[in-house]
Coordinates of C-alpha atoms in Angstrom, one line a residue:
X206 CA 18.7 -22.3 46.7
X207 CA 16.6 -20.1 48.9
X208 CA 17.9 -17.8 51.7
X209 CA 15.9 -17.2 54.8
X210 CA 17.6 -14.2 56.5
X211 CA 17.2 -11.9 59.4
X212 CA 19.5 -9.0 58.7
X213 CA 20.9 -6.9 61.6
X214 CA 22.0 -4.0 59.5
X215 CA 21.9 -2.2 56.1
X216 CA 25.5 -3.2 55.3
X217 CA 24.8 -6.9 55.9
X218 CA 21.6 -6.6 53.8
X219 CA 23.6 -5.2 50.9
X220 CA 26.4 -7.8 51.2
X221 CA 23.9 -10.7 51.4
X222 CA 21.9 -9.4 48.4
X223 CA 24.9 -9.0 46.2
X224 CA 26.4 -12.3 47.3
X225 CA 23.2 -14.1 46.6
X226 CA 23.0 -12.7 43.1
X227 CA 26.6 -13.7 42.5
X228 CA 26.1 -17.3 43.8
X229 CA 22.9 -17.7 41.7
X230 CA 24.7 -16.6 38.5
X231 CA 27.7 -18.9 39.3
X232 CA 25.4 -21.9 39.9
X233 CA 23.6 -21.4 36.6
X234 CA 26.8 -21.0 34.7
X235 CA 28.0 -24.3 36.0
X236 CA 24.7 -26.0 35.2
X237 CA 24.6 -24.5 31.7
X238 CA 28.1 -25.7 30.9
X239 CA 28.2 -27.8 27.7
X240 CA 30.1 -30.5 29.5
X241 CA 27.1 -31.2 31.6
X242 CA 24.8 -32.0 28.7
X243 CA 24.0 -35.7 28.5
X244 CA 23.9 -37.5 25.2
X245 CA 24.5 -36.4 21.7
X246 CA 23.6 -32.9 20.5
X247 CA 22.4 -32.2 17.0
X248 CA 24.1 -29.4 15.1
X249 CA 22.5 -27.3 12.3
X250 CA 24.5 -29.0 9.6
X251 CA 23.8 -32.5 10.9
X252 CA 20.1 -31.7 10.9
X253 CA 20.1 -30.8 7.2
X254 CA 22.2 -33.8 6.2
X255 CA 19.9 -36.2 8.0
X256 CA 16.8 -34.5 6.7
X257 CA 18.0 -34.9 3.2
X258 CA 19.2 -38.5 3.7
X259 CA 15.8 -39.5 5.1
X260 CA 13.5 -37.7 2.6
X261 CA 11.3 -40.3 0.8
X262 CA 10.2 -37.6 -1.8
X263 CA 13.6 -37.8 -3.5
X264 CA 13.4 -41.5 -4.0
X265 CA 9.8 -41.3 -5.4
X266 CA 10.9 -38.5 -7.8
X267 CA 13.8 -40.7 -9.0
X268 CA 11.3 -43.5 -9.7
X269 CA 9.1 -41.1 -11.7
X270 CA 12.1 -40.0 -13.8
X271 CA 13.0 -43.7 -14.5
X272 CA 9.4 -44.4 -15.5
X273 CA 9.5 -41.6 -18.1
X274 CA 12.8 -42.7 -19.5
X275 CA 11.4 -46.2 -20.0
X276 CA 8.3 -44.6 -21.7
X277 CA 10.7 -42.7 -24.0
X278 CA 12.3 -45.9 -25.1
X279 CA 8.9 -47.5 -25.5
X280 CA 7.6 -44.6 -27.6
X281 CA 10.5 -44.7 -30.1
X282 CA 9.6 -48.3 -31.1
X283 CA 7.3 -49.2 -34.0
X284 CA 4.0 -50.8 -32.9
X285 CA 4.0 -54.6 -32.9
X286 CA 2.9 -56.2 -36.2
X287 CA -0.4 -57.9 -36.3
X288 CA -0.8 -61.5 -37.5
X289 CA -4.1 -62.9 -38.8
X290 CA -5.1 -66.6 -39.4
X291 CA -8.3 -67.4 -41.2
X292 CA -10.2 -70.0 -43.1
X293 CA -11.9 -68.2 -46.0
X294 CA -14.7 -69.2 -48.4
X295 CA -15.4 -72.6 -47.0
X296 CA -18.5 -74.3 -48.6
X297 CA -21.3 -74.9 -46.1
X298 CA -23.0 -77.8 -47.9
X299 CA -20.4 -80.3 -46.8
X300 CA -17.6 -78.2 -45.4
X301 CA -15.1 -79.8 -47.8
X302 CA -11.9 -77.8 -48.0
X303 CA -11.1 -79.0 -51.6
X304 CA -14.7 -78.5 -53.0
X305 CA -14.5 -74.8 -53.9
X306 CA -11.6 -73.1 -55.7
X307 CA -12.0 -70.0 -53.5
X308 CA -11.5 -71.9 -50.3
X309 CA -8.2 -71.2 -48.7
X310 CA -6.3 -71.2 -45.4
X311 CA -5.1 -67.6 -45.2
X312 CA -2.2 -66.3 -43.1
X313 CA -1.6 -62.5 -43.0
X314 CA 0.6 -60.0 -41.4
X315 CA 0.2 -56.2 -41.2
X316 CA 2.4 -53.4 -39.9
X317 CA 1.4 -49.8 -39.2
X318 CA 3.8 -46.9 -39.5
X319 CA 3.0 -43.7 -37.4
X320 CA 2.7 -40.4 -39.1
X321 CA 5.9 -38.7 -40.2
X322 CA 8.5 -38.4 -37.5
X323 CA 6.0 -38.8 -34.6
X324 CA 7.9 -41.7 -33.0
X325 CA 11.2 -39.8 -32.7
X326 CA 9.5 -36.6 -31.6
X327 CA 7.4 -38.4 -28.9
X328 CA 10.6 -40.0 -27.6
X329 CA 12.4 -36.7 -27.4
X330 CA 9.4 -35.1 -25.7
X331 CA 9.4 -37.8 -23.0
X332 CA 13.2 -37.5 -22.5
X333 CA 12.9 -33.7 -22.1
X334 CA 10.1 -34.3 -19.5
X335 CA 12.3 -36.7 -17.6
X336 CA 15.0 -34.1 -17.4
X337 CA 12.8 -32.0 -15.2
X338 CA 13.1 -34.5 -12.3
X339 CA 16.8 -33.9 -11.4
X340 CA 16.0 -30.2 -11.2
X341 CA 12.9 -30.9 -9.1
X342 CA 15.1 -32.9 -6.7
X343 CA 17.6 -30.0 -6.5
X344 CA 14.8 -27.6 -5.7
X345 CA 13.4 -30.1 -3.2
X346 CA 16.8 -30.4 -1.5
X347 CA 16.9 -26.6 -1.2
X348 CA 13.4 -26.5 0.3
X349 CA 14.2 -29.2 2.8
X350 CA 17.3 -27.3 3.8
X351 CA 15.3 -24.2 4.5
X352 CA 12.5 -26.1 6.3
X353 CA 14.7 -28.3 8.4
X354 CA 17.1 -25.5 9.1
X355 CA 14.3 -23.1 10.1
X356 CA 12.8 -25.7 12.4
X357 CA 16.2 -26.2 14.0
X358 CA 16.6 -22.5 14.5
X359 CA 13.1 -22.2 16.0
X360 CA 13.8 -25.1 18.4
X361 CA 17.2 -23.5 19.2
X362 CA 15.5 -20.2 20.0
X363 CA 13.1 -21.9 22.4
X364 CA 15.9 -24.0 24.0
X365 CA 18.2 -21.0 24.6
X366 CA 15.3 -18.8 25.8
X367 CA 14.5 -21.4 28.3
X368 CA 18.1 -21.5 29.4
X369 CA 18.1 -17.7 29.8
X370 CA 15.0 -17.7 31.9
X371 CA 16.2 -20.6 34.1
X372 CA 19.4 -18.6 34.6
X373 CA 17.5 -15.6 35.8
X374 CA 14.9 -17.6 37.7
X375 CA 17.4 -18.2 40.4
X376 CA 18.1 -14.5 40.6
X377 CA 14.4 -13.7 41.1
X378 CA 14.2 -16.4 43.8
X379 CA 17.0 -14.7 45.6
X380 CA 15.4 -11.3 45.2
X381 CA 12.2 -12.6 46.6
X382 CA 14.0 -14.2 49.6
X383 CA 16.0 -11.1 50.3
X384 CA 12.9 -8.9 50.1
X385 CA 11.1 -11.1 52.5
X386 CA 14.1 -11.1 54.9
X387 CA 14.4 -7.3 54.6
X388 CA 10.6 -6.9 55.3
X389 CA 10.7 -9.2 58.2
X390 CA 13.6 -7.4 59.8
X391 CA 11.9 -4.0 59.2
X392 CA 15.2 -2.7 57.6
X393 CA 15.3 -0.6 54.5
X394 CA 12.2 0.5 52.5
X395 CA 11.0 -3.0 51.6
X396 CA 7.2 -3.1 51.6
X397 CA 4.7 -5.9 51.5
X398 CA 3.8 -5.1 47.9
X399 CA 7.5 -5.7 47.1
X400 CA 7.2 -9.2 48.3
X401 CA 4.0 -9.8 46.3
X402 CA 5.6 -8.2 43.3
X403 CA 8.6 -10.6 43.5
X404 CA 6.4 -13.6 43.9
X405 CA 4.3 -12.4 40.9
X406 CA 7.3 -12.1 38.7
X407 CA 8.4 -15.6 39.7
X408 CA 4.9 -16.9 38.7
X409 CA 5.1 -15.1 35.4
X410 CA 8.5 -16.6 34.7
X411 CA 7.1 -20.0 35.4
X412 CA 4.3 -19.4 33.0
X413 CA 6.7 -18.2 30.4
X414 CA 8.8 -21.3 30.9
X415 CA 5.8 -23.5 30.3
X416 CA 5.0 -21.6 27.1
X417 CA 8.5 -21.9 25.8
X418 CA 8.8 -25.6 26.6
X419 CA 5.5 -26.1 24.8
X420 CA 7.0 -24.3 21.8
X421 CA 10.2 -26.3 22.0
X422 CA 8.3 -29.5 22.1
X423 CA 6.2 -28.5 19.0
X424 CA 9.3 -27.6 17.0
X425 CA 11.1 -30.7 18.1
X426 CA 8.1 -32.9 17.0
X427 CA 8.1 -31.1 13.6
X428 CA 11.8 -31.5 13.3
X429 CA 11.6 -35.2 14.1
X430 CA 9.5 -35.7 11.0
X431 CA 12.6 -34.8 8.9
X432 CA 15.0 -37.0 11.0
X433 CA 12.9 -40.1 10.9
X434 CA 15.0 -42.9 9.3
X435 CA 13.6 -44.2 6.1
X436 CA 14.6 -47.3 4.0
X437 CA 13.1 -47.0 0.5
X438 CA 13.8 -50.7 -0.5
X439 CA 11.3 -52.0 2.1
X440 CA 7.6 -52.3 2.1
X441 CA 5.5 -49.4 3.5
X442 CA 4.9 -51.1 6.8
X443 CA 8.6 -51.9 7.3
X444 CA 10.1 -48.8 5.7
X445 CA 10.6 -47.1 9.1
X446 CA 12.8 -48.9 11.6
X447 CA 11.7 -49.6 15.1
X448 CA 14.1 -46.9 16.4
X449 CA 12.2 -44.0 14.9
X450 CA 14.8 -41.2 14.8
X451 CA 18.2 -41.8 13.4
X452 CA 21.4 -41.9 15.5
X453 CA 19.8 -42.6 18.9
X454 CA 17.4 -39.6 19.1
X455 CA 14.0 -40.3 20.6
X456 CA 10.8 -38.5 19.3
X457 CA 10.4 -35.2 21.0
X458 CA 13.7 -35.5 22.9
X459 CA 16.3 -33.7 20.6
X460 CA 19.2 -31.9 22.3
X461 CA 20.4 -29.1 20.0
X462 CA 24.0 -27.9 19.8
X463 CA 24.4 -24.6 21.6
X464 CA 26.3 -23.0 18.8
X465 CA 24.3 -20.8 16.5
X466 CA 25.4 -21.1 12.9
X467 CA 26.9 -18.1 11.2
X468 CA 25.5 -18.2 7.6
X469 CA 26.7 -16.2 4.7
X470 CA 24.6 -14.7 1.9
X471 CA 25.4 -16.5 -1.4
X472 CA 25.1 -13.3 -3.5
X473 CA 26.3 -10.4 -1.3
X474 CA 26.7 -8.1 -4.4
X475 CA 22.9 -8.1 -4.7
X476 CA 22.5 -6.3 -1.4
X477 CA 23.6 -3.1 -3.0
X478 CA 21.0 -0.4 -3.6
X479 CA 22.2 0.0 -7.2
X480 CA 21.2 -3.5 -8.3
X481 CA 18.6 -3.3 -11.1
X482 CA 15.6 -5.6 -11.5
X483 CA 17.2 -7.0 -14.7
X484 CA 20.4 -8.0 -12.8
X485 CA 18.3 -9.6 -10.1
X486 CA 16.2 -11.5 -12.7
X487 CA 19.4 -12.8 -14.4
X488 CA 20.8 -14.0 -11.1
X489 CA 17.5 -15.8 -10.3
X490 CA 17.3 -17.6 -13.7
X491 CA 19.7 -20.3 -12.6
X492 CA 17.2 -21.4 -9.9
X493 CA 16.2 -25.1 -10.5
X494 CA 12.5 -24.3 -10.1
X495 CA 12.8 -21.9 -13.1
X496 CA 15.0 -24.4 -15.0
X497 CA 12.1 -26.9 -14.6
X498 CA 9.9 -24.6 -16.7
X499 CA 12.6 -24.4 -19.4
X500 CA 12.4 -28.2 -19.7
X501 CA 8.6 -28.0 -19.7
X502 CA 8.8 -25.4 -22.5
X503 CA 11.1 -27.6 -24.6
X504 CA 8.8 -30.5 -24.1
X505 CA 5.8 -28.4 -25.1
X506 CA 7.6 -27.3 -28.3
X507 CA 8.1 -31.0 -29.1
X508 CA 4.4 -31.3 -28.5
X509 CA 3.8 -28.7 -31.2
X510 CA 6.0 -30.6 -33.6
X511 CA 4.2 -33.8 -32.8
X512 CA 0.8 -32.1 -33.4
X513 CA 2.1 -31.0 -36.9
X514 CA 2.8 -34.6 -37.8
X515 CA -1.0 -35.1 -37.9
X516 CA -1.0 -33.5 -41.3
X517 CA 1.0 -36.5 -42.6
X518 CA -0.8 -39.7 -43.5
X519 CA -0.5 -42.8 -41.3
X520 CA 0.7 -45.7 -43.4
X521 CA 0.0 -49.5 -43.1
X522 CA 1.4 -52.4 -45.0
X523 CA -0.3 -55.8 -45.1
X524 CA 0.6 -59.1 -46.8
X525 CA -1.2 -62.5 -46.8
X526 CA -0.7 -66.0 -48.1
X527 CA -3.6 -68.2 -49.0
X528 CA -3.2 -72.0 -49.0
X529 CA -5.7 -73.8 -51.3
X530 CA -6.5 -77.5 -51.6
X531 CA -6.5 -79.7 -54.8
X532 CA -9.6 -79.6 -57.0
X533 CA -12.0 -82.5 -57.5
X534 CA -9.7 -84.1 -60.1
X535 CA -6.8 -84.0 -57.7
X536 CA -5.1 -81.2 -59.7
X537 CA -3.0 -78.9 -57.6
X538 CA -4.4 -75.4 -57.2
X539 CA -2.0 -72.4 -57.0
X540 CA -1.7 -70.8 -53.6
X541 CA -2.5 -67.1 -53.4
X542 CA -0.4 -64.2 -52.2
X543 CA -1.7 -60.7 -51.5
X544 CA 0.0 -57.5 -50.5
X545 CA -1.5 -54.1 -49.9
X546 CA -1.0 -50.6 -48.5
X547 CA -3.4 -48.5 -46.4
X548 CA -3.2 -44.8 -45.5
X549 CA -5.5 -42.1 -44.3
X550 CA -6.0 -38.8 -46.1
X551 CA -6.1 -35.8 -43.8
X552 CA -8.5 -33.6 -45.9
X553 CA -10.6 -31.9 -43.3
X554 CA -7.9 -30.2 -41.3
X555 CA -9.7 -27.0 -40.2
X556 CA -11.5 -28.5 -37.2
X557 CA -9.0 -31.3 -36.5
X558 CA -5.3 -30.9 -37.2
X559 CA -5.3 -27.1 -37.2
X560 CA -7.0 -27.0 -33.8
X561 CA -4.7 -29.6 -32.4
X562 CA -1.6 -27.6 -33.4
X563 CA -3.2 -24.4 -32.0
X564 CA -3.9 -26.1 -28.7
X565 CA -0.3 -27.3 -28.3
X566 CA 1.0 -23.8 -29.1
X567 CA -1.2 -22.3 -26.5
X568 CA 0.0 -24.8 -23.9
X569 CA 3.6 -23.7 -24.6
X570 CA 2.7 -20.0 -24.2
X571 CA 0.9 -20.8 -20.9
X572 CA 4.0 -22.5 -19.5
X573 CA 6.1 -19.4 -20.4
X574 CA 3.5 -17.3 -18.5
X575 CA 3.8 -19.6 -15.4
X576 CA 7.6 -19.2 -15.5
X577 CA 7.3 -15.4 -15.6
X578 CA 4.9 -15.5 -12.6
X579 CA 7.4 -17.7 -10.6
X580 CA 10.2 -15.4 -11.5
X581 CA 8.2 -12.4 -10.2
X582 CA 7.4 -14.3 -7.0
X583 CA 11.1 -15.1 -6.4
X584 CA 12.0 -11.4 -7.0
X585 CA 9.3 -10.3 -4.6
X586 CA 10.6 -12.8 -2.0
X587 CA 14.1 -11.4 -2.4
X588 CA 13.1 -7.8 -1.9
X589 CA 11.0 -8.8 1.2
X590 CA 13.8 -10.8 2.6
X591 CA 16.4 -8.1 1.9
X592 CA 14.3 -5.5 3.7
X593 CA 13.8 -7.9 6.6
X594 CA 17.5 -8.7 6.8
X595 CA 18.4 -5.0 6.8
X596 CA 16.0 -4.3 9.7
X597 CA 17.3 -7.3 11.7
X598 CA 20.9 -6.2 11.2
X599 CA 20.0 -2.7 12.3
X600 CA 18.3 -4.0 15.4
X601 CA 21.1 -6.3 16.2
X602 CA 23.6 -3.5 16.0
X603 CA 21.4 -1.4 18.2
X604 CA 21.0 -4.1 20.8
X605 CA 24.6 -5.1 20.9
X606 CA 26.1 -1.6 21.0
X607 CA 23.6 0.4 22.9
X608 CA 20.5 -1.2 24.2
X609 CA 21.9 -4.3 26.1
X610 CA 24.8 -2.3 27.7
X611 CA 22.3 0.4 28.8
X612 CA 19.8 -2.1 30.2
X613 CA 22.7 -3.8 32.2
X614 CA 23.8 -0.4 33.6
X615 CA 20.3 0.4 34.6
X616 CA 19.9 -2.9 36.3
X617 CA 23.1 -2.5 38.2
X618 CA 22.2 1.1 39.1
X619 CA 18.8 0.2 40.4
X620 CA 20.3 -2.7 42.5
X621 CA 23.0 -0.4 44.0
X622 CA 20.3 2.3 44.8
X623 CA 18.1 -0.3 46.5
X624 CA 20.9 -1.7 48.6
X625 CA 21.8 1.9 49.6
X626 CA 18.2 2.6 50.7
X627 CA 17.9 5.1 47.9
X628 CA 15.9 3.1 45.4
X629 CA 12.7 1.1 45.1
X630 CA 12.5 -2.7 45.1
X631 CA 10.0 -2.6 42.3
X632 CA 12.5 -0.8 40.2
X633 CA 15.1 -3.5 40.8
X634 CA 12.6 -6.1 39.7
X635 CA 11.6 -4.1 36.6
X636 CA 15.2 -3.6 35.7
X637 CA 16.0 -7.3 36.0
X638 CA 12.9 -8.2 33.9
X639 CA 14.0 -5.6 31.2
X640 CA 17.5 -7.2 31.1
X641 CA 16.1 -10.7 30.7
X642 CA 13.7 -9.5 28.0
X643 CA 16.5 -7.7 26.3
X644 CA 18.7 -10.8 26.2
X645 CA 15.8 -12.9 24.8
X646 CA 15.0 -10.3 22.2
X647 CA 18.7 -10.1 21.2
X648 CA 18.8 -13.9 20.8
X649 CA 15.5 -13.8 18.7
X650 CA 17.1 -11.1 16.4
X651 CA 20.2 -13.2 15.9
X652 CA 18.1 -16.3 15.1
X653 CA 15.9 -14.1 12.8
X654 CA 19.0 -13.0 10.8
X655 CA 20.1 -16.6 10.3
X656 CA 16.6 -17.7 9.2
X657 CA 16.3 -14.8 6.8
X658 CA 19.7 -15.6 5.3
X659 CA 18.6 -19.2 4.9
X660 CA 15.5 -18.2 3.1
X661 CA 17.4 -15.7 0.9
X662 CA 20.0 -18.3 -0.1
X663 CA 17.2 -20.6 -1.3
X664 CA 16.5 -18.1 -4.0
X665 CA 20.0 -18.4 -5.5
X666 CA 20.5 -22.2 -5.3
X667 CA 22.1 -23.3 -8.6
X668 CA 20.5 -26.0 -10.6
X669 CA 23.6 -26.5 -12.8
X670 CA 24.8 -30.0 -13.1
X671 CA 21.6 -31.5 -11.7
X672 CA 20.9 -33.2 -15.1
X673 CA 23.9 -35.5 -14.6
X674 CA 22.9 -36.5 -11.0
X675 CA 20.7 -39.2 -9.8
X676 CA 19.7 -38.4 -6.2
X677 CA 22.1 -35.6 -5.4
X678 CA 24.4 -36.0 -2.5
X679 CA 23.1 -34.4 0.6
X680 CA 26.3 -32.5 1.0
X681 CA 25.5 -30.6 -2.2
X682 CA 22.7 -28.7 -0.5
X683 CA 24.9 -27.4 2.3
X684 CA 26.4 -24.6 0.2
X685 CA 22.8 -23.2 0.4
X686 CA 23.7 -22.2 4.0
X687 CA 26.8 -20.5 2.9
X688 CA 28.6 -21.6 6.0
X689 CA 32.1 -23.1 5.4
X690 CA 33.0 -22.9 9.1
X691 CA 29.9 -24.8 10.1
X692 CA 30.7 -27.6 7.6
X693 CA 34.2 -27.9 8.9
X694 CA 33.0 -28.0 12.5
X695 CA 30.5 -30.7 11.7
X696 CA 33.2 -32.9 10.1
X697 CA 35.3 -32.5 13.3
X698 CA 32.3 -33.6 15.4

């Protein structure tokens, strides 16, 4: 609402200016009321649950695990026996089956026996490899929680920043109108550049709104990827229903809950300055990504055992039965039975078996090195996140206890001075801009704290019990956020 005024006196100018500011704030407060928001809003916890429920990666990972389990059962079984059927030593002069005593119809069967305990060892190796997949799914759930939660927080920051600017936009409109009215009536110290300054700030606010709405749309589009409903039992072309987003949300139109989650750190004792690197490493060892390497190391050790079986011979047993015809005098010839054993003799082991065992041992050591590198990365991520969290908390305390109250007092003082003809209009505008920027910065700091806690909690997600799970329940990933209140509120909604 714009005011076009011609003020007869200073007192009237002051009353109109203060009244306009009050009216603008009241109007925005009503417009921003949660009861006026159409449609369903998406909370932080709901976003994570839906992202986990609609993640195709989890289903693909489960299929890979089942494939390895089937391969384990396959590998523990002896190879199929081989049957041979042949007509041996048939005379070529007249092809008479009974002419030659050596002629026979021969049926044979052979069975190979792999080296040593290689069947059982190979089966154990594949079972250990399959045990990595529940841990991978647990790690994936934690990563999806961080990704979807961070996108929600980014979209929330853009949404609430837009709300703050729209709230203050009406105030700047009133300031512009009052300045124009004051200049037209030649009262006070309003100058032409004050009017230009007010219009300039309005234009800047409009540009800032456009940028924030662009950011909001980008984050919403990225978030919609995780909310897209997925049905794994269907073919690829039909896996996604016609209604793209679940629960009635349209692509790019996602209304977020106005409540910012209050996350808790899963390991508050590690924020102490006295925590050693050894204690931190021990706390991180339960992470499913590190537990995956434990399974890989166990499987690699089975690979070493399997390679050592190459020193044992591979055995084969064969048996055959030869059916012979009668001789020329119609005397019955005896049928022939044969049985034999075959095996190889690993004599030249230096460049064959020895090198195979050595290669498997080196593979196992390489996996241990990869685990150590990942542990160092997680420790580095913790120290970086801890430092970032401490600075965010310091800034939040500074903003809430000192900076925001001081900015508000300055804004009120500059407005009072201007309405008393003792201040500059440009100072009023600058103070209002500083107050708006302060509120947006304070909001960004609060969102930054929640994002940092979310990232830190990922480092301490527990992989225990994942081996007994298929696709883990989406609710199991919510403790990563450390927010019991949020979970209870989501249930109530």
